mmCIF file of N, CA and C and ligand atoms in Angstrom:
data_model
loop_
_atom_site.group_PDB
_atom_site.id
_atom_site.type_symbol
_atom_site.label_atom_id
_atom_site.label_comp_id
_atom_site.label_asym_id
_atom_site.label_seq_id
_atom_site.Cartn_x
_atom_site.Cartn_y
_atom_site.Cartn_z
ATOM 1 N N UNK M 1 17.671 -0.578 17.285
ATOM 2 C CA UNK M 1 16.522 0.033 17.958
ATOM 3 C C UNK M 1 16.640 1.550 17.870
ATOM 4 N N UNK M 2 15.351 2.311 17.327
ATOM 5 C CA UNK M 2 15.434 3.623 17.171
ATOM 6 C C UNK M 2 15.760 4.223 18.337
ATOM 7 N N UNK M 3 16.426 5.554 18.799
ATOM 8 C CA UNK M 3 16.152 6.342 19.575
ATOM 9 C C UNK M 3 16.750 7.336 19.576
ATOM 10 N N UNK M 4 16.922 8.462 20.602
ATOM 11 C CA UNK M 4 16.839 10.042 20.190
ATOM 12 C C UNK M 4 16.890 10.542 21.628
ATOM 13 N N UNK M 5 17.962 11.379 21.815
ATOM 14 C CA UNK M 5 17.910 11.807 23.161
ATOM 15 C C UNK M 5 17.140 13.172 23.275
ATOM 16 N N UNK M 6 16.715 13.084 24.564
ATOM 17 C CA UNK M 6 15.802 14.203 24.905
ATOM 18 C C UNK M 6 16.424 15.611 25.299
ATOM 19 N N UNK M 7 15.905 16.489 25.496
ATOM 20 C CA UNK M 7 17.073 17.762 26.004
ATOM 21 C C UNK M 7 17.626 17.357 27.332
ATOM 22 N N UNK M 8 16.830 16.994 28.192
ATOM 23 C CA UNK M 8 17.584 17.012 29.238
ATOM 24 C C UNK M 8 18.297 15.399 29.394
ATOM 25 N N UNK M 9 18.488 14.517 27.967
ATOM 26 C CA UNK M 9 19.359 13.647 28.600
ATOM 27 C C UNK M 9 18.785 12.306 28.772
ATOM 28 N N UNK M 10 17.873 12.260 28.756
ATOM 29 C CA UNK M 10 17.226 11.099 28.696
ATOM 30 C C UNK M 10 16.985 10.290 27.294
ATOM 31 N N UNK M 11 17.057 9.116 27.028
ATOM 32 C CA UNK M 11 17.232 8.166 25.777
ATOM 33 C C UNK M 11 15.680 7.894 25.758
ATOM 34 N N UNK M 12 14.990 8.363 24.745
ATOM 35 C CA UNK M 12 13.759 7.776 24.189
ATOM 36 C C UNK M 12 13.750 6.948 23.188
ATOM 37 N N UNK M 13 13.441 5.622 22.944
ATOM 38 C CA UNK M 13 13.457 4.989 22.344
ATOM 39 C C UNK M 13 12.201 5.210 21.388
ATOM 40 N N UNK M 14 12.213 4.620 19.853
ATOM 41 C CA UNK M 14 10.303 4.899 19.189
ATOM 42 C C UNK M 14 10.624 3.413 18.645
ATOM 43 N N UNK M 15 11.053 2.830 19.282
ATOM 44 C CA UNK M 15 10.883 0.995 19.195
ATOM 45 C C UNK M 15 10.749 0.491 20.598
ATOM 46 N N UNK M 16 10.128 -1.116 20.562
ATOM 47 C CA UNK M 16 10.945 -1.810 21.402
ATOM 48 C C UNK M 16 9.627 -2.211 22.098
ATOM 49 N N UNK M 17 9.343 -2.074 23.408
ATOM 50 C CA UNK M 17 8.455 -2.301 24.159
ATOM 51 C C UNK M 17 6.826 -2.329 23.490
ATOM 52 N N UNK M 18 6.265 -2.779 23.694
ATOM 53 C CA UNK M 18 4.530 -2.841 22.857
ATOM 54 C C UNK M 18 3.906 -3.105 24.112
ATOM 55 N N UNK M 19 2.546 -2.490 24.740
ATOM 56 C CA UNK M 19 2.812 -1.075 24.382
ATOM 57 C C UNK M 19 4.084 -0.083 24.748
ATOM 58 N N UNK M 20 4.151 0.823 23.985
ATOM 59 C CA UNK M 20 5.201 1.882 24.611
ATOM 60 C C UNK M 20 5.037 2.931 25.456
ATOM 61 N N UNK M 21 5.463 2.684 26.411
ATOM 62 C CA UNK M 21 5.039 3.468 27.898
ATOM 63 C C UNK M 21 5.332 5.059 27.730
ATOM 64 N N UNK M 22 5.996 5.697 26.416
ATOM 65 C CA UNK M 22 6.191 6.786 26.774
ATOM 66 C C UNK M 22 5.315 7.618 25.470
ATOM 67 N N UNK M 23 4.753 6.401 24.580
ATOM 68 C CA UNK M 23 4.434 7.019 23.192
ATOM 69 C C UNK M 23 3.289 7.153 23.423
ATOM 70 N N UNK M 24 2.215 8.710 22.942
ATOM 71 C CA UNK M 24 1.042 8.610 22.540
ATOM 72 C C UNK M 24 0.548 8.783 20.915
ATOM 73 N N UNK M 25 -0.248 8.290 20.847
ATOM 74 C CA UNK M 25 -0.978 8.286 19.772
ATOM 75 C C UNK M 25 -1.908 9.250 19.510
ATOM 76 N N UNK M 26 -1.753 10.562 18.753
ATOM 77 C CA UNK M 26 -2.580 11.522 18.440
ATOM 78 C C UNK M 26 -3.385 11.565 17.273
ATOM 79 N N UNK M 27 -4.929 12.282 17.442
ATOM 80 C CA UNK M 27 -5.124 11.864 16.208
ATOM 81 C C UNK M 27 -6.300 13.461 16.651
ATOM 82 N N UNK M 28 -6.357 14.151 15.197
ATOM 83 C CA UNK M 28 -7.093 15.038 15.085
ATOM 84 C C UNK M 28 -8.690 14.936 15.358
ATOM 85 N N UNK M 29 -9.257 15.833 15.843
ATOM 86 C CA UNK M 29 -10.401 15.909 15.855
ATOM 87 C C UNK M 29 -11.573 15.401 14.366
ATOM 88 N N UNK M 30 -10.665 16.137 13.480
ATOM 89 C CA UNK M 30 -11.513 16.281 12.008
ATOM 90 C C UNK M 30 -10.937 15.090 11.324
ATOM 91 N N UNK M 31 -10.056 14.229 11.691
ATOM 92 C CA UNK M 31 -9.810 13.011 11.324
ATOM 93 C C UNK M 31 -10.610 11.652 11.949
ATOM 94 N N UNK M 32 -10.912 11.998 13.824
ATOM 95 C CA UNK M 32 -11.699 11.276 14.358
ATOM 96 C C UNK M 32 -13.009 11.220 13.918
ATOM 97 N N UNK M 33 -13.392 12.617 13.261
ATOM 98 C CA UNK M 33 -14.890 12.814 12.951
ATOM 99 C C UNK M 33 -15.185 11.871 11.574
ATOM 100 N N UNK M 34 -14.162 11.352 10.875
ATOM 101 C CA UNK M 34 -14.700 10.164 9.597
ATOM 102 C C UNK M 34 -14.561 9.258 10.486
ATOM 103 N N UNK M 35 -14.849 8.492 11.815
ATOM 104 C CA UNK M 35 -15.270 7.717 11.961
ATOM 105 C C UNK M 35 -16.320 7.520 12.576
ATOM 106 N N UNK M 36 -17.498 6.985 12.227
ATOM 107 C CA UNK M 36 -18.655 6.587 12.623
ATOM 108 C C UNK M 36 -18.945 5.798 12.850
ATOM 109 N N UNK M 37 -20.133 5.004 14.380
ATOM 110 C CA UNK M 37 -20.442 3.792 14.529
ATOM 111 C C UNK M 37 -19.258 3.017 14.973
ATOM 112 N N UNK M 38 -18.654 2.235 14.013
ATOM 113 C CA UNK M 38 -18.050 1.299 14.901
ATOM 114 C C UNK M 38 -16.221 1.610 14.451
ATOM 115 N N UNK M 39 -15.827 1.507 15.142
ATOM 116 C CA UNK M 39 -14.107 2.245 15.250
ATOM 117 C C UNK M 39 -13.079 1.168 15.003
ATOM 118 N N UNK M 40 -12.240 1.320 14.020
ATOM 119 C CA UNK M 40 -11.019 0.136 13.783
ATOM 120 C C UNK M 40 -9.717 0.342 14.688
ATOM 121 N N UNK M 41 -9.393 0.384 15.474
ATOM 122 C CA UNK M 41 -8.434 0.311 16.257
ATOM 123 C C UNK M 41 -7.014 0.640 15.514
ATOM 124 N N UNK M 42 -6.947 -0.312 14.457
ATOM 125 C CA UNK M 42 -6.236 -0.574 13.889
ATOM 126 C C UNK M 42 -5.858 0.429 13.022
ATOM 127 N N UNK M 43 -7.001 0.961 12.309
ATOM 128 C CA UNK M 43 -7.055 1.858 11.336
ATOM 129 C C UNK M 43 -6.623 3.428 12.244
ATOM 130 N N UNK M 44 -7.679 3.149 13.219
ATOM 131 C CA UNK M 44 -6.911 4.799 14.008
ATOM 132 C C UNK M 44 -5.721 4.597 14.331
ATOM 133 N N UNK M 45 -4.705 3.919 14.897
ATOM 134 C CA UNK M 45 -3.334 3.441 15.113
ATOM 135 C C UNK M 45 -2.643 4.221 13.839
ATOM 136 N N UNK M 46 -3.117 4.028 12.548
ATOM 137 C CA UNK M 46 -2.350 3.855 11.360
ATOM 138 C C UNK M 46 -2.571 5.616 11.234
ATOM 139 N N UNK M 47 -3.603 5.749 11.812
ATOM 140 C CA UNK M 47 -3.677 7.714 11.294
ATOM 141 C C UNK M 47 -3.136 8.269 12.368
ATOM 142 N N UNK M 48 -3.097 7.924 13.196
ATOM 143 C CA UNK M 48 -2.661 9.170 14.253
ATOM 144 C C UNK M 48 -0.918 9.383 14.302
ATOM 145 N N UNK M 49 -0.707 10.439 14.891
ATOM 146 C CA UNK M 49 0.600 11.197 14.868
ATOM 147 C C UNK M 49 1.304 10.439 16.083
ATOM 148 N N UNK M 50 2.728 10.166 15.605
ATOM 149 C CA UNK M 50 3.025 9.748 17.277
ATOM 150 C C UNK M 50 3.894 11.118 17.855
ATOM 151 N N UNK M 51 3.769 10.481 19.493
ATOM 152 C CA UNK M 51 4.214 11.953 20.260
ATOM 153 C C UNK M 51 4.961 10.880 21.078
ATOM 154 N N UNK M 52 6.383 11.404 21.700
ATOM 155 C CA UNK M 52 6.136 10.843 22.933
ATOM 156 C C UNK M 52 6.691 11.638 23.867
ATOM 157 N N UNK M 53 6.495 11.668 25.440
ATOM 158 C CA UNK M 53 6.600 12.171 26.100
ATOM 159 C C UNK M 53 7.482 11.545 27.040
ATOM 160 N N UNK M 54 8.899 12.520 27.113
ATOM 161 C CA UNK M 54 9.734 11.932 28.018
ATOM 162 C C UNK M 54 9.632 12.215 29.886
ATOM 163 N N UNK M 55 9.481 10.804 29.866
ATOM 164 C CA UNK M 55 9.242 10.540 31.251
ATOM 165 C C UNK M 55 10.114 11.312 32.645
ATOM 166 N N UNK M 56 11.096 11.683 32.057
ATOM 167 C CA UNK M 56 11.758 12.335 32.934
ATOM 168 C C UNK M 56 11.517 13.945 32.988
ATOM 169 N N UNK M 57 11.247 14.504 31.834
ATOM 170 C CA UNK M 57 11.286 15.872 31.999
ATOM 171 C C UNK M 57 9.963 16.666 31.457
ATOM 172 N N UNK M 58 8.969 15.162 30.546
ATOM 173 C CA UNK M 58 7.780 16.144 30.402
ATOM 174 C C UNK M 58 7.751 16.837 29.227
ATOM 175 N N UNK M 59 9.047 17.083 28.591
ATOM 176 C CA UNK M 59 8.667 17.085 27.460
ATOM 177 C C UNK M 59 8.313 16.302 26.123
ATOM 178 N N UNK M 60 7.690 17.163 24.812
ATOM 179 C CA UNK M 60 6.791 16.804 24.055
ATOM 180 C C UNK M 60 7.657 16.183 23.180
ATOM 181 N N UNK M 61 7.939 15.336 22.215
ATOM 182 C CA UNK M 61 8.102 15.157 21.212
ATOM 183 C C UNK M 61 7.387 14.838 19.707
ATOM 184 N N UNK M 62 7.310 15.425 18.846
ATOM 185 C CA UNK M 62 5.534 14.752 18.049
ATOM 186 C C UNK M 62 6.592 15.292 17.097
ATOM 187 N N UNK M 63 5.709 13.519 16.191
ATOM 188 C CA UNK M 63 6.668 13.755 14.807
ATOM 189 C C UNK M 63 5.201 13.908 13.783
ATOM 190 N N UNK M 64 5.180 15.212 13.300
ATOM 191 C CA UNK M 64 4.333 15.727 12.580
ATOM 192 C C UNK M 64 4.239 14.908 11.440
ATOM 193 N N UNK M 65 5.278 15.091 10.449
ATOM 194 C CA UNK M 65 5.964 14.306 9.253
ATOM 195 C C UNK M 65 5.820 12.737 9.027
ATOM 196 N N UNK M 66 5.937 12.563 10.480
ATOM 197 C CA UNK M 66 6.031 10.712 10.544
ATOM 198 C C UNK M 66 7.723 10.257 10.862
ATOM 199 N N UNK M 67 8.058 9.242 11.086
ATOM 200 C CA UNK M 67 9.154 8.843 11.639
ATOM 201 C C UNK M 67 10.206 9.435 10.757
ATOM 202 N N UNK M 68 10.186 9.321 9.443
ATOM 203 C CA UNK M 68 11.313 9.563 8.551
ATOM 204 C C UNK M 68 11.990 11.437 8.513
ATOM 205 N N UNK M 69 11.151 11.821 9.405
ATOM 206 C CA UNK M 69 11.320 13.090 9.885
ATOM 207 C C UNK M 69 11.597 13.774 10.721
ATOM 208 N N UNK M 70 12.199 14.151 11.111
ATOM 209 C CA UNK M 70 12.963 15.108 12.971
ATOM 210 C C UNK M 70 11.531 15.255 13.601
ATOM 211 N N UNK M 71 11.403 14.986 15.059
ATOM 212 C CA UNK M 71 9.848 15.895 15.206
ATOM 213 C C UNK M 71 10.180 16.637 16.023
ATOM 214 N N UNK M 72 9.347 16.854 16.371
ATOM 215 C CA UNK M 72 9.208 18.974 16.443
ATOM 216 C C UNK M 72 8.904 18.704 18.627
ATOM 217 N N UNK M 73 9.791 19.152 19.137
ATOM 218 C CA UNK M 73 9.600 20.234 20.683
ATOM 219 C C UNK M 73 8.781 20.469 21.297
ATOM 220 N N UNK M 74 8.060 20.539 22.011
ATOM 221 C CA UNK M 74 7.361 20.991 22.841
ATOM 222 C C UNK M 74 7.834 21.106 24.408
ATOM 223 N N UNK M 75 8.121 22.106 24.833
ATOM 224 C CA UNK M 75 8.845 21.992 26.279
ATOM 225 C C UNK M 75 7.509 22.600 27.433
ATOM 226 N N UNK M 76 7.325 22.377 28.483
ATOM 227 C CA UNK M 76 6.278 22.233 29.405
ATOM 228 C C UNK M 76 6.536 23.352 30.183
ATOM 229 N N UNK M 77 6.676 24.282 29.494
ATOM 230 C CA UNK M 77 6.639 25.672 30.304
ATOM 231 C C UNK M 77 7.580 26.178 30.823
ATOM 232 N N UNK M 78 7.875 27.180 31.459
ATOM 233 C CA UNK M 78 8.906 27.815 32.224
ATOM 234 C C UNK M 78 9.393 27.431 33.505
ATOM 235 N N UNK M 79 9.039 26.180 33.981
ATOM 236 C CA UNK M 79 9.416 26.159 35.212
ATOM 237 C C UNK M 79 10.914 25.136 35.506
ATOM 238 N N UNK M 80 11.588 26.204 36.031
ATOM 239 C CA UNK M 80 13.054 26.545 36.406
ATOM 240 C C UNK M 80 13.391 25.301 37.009
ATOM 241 N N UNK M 81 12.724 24.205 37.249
ATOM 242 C CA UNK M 81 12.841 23.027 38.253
ATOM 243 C C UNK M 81 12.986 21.845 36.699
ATOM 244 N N UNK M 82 12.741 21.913 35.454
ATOM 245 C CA UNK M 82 12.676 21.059 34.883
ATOM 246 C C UNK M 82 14.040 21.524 33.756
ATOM 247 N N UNK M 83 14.323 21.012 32.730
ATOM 248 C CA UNK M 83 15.389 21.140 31.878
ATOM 249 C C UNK M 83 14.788 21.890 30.658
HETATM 250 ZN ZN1 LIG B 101 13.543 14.758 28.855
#
């Protein structure tokens, strides 16, 4: 089972549970805009970026690249109360 610890310590898994309580599914604006009328679920699933967000501290994780790639940080601001 994949996973990847967070900065502050927490084990994120990018397997396992369906749905996954910590993963979102991103998907661009100008990518949403080729779809018209009626929407494949399936097909948006397959385009969007995954992110996930660790439950403990809020921060971002989004793998730009796709899984086979490190993803990239996002930390939730300056406040001195989080990691
Ligand atoms: Zn964390």
């Amino acid at each position: 089972m994949a996973k990847f610890l967070c900065l502050c310590g927490h084990a994120i898994r990018t397997s396992g549970e369906i749905p996954h309580p910590y993963q979102w599914n991103v998907l661009s604006d100008v990518d949403f805009d080729h779809h018209s009328g009626t929407v494949d679920a399936d097909e948006l699933y397959q385009q969007a970026t995954l992110m996930y967000r660790c439950p403990q501290s809020d921060h971002l994780w989004i793998y730009w690249r796709g899984l086979d790639h490190p993803p990239s940080l996002y930390s939730p601001g300056d406040d001195q109360t989080r990691v």
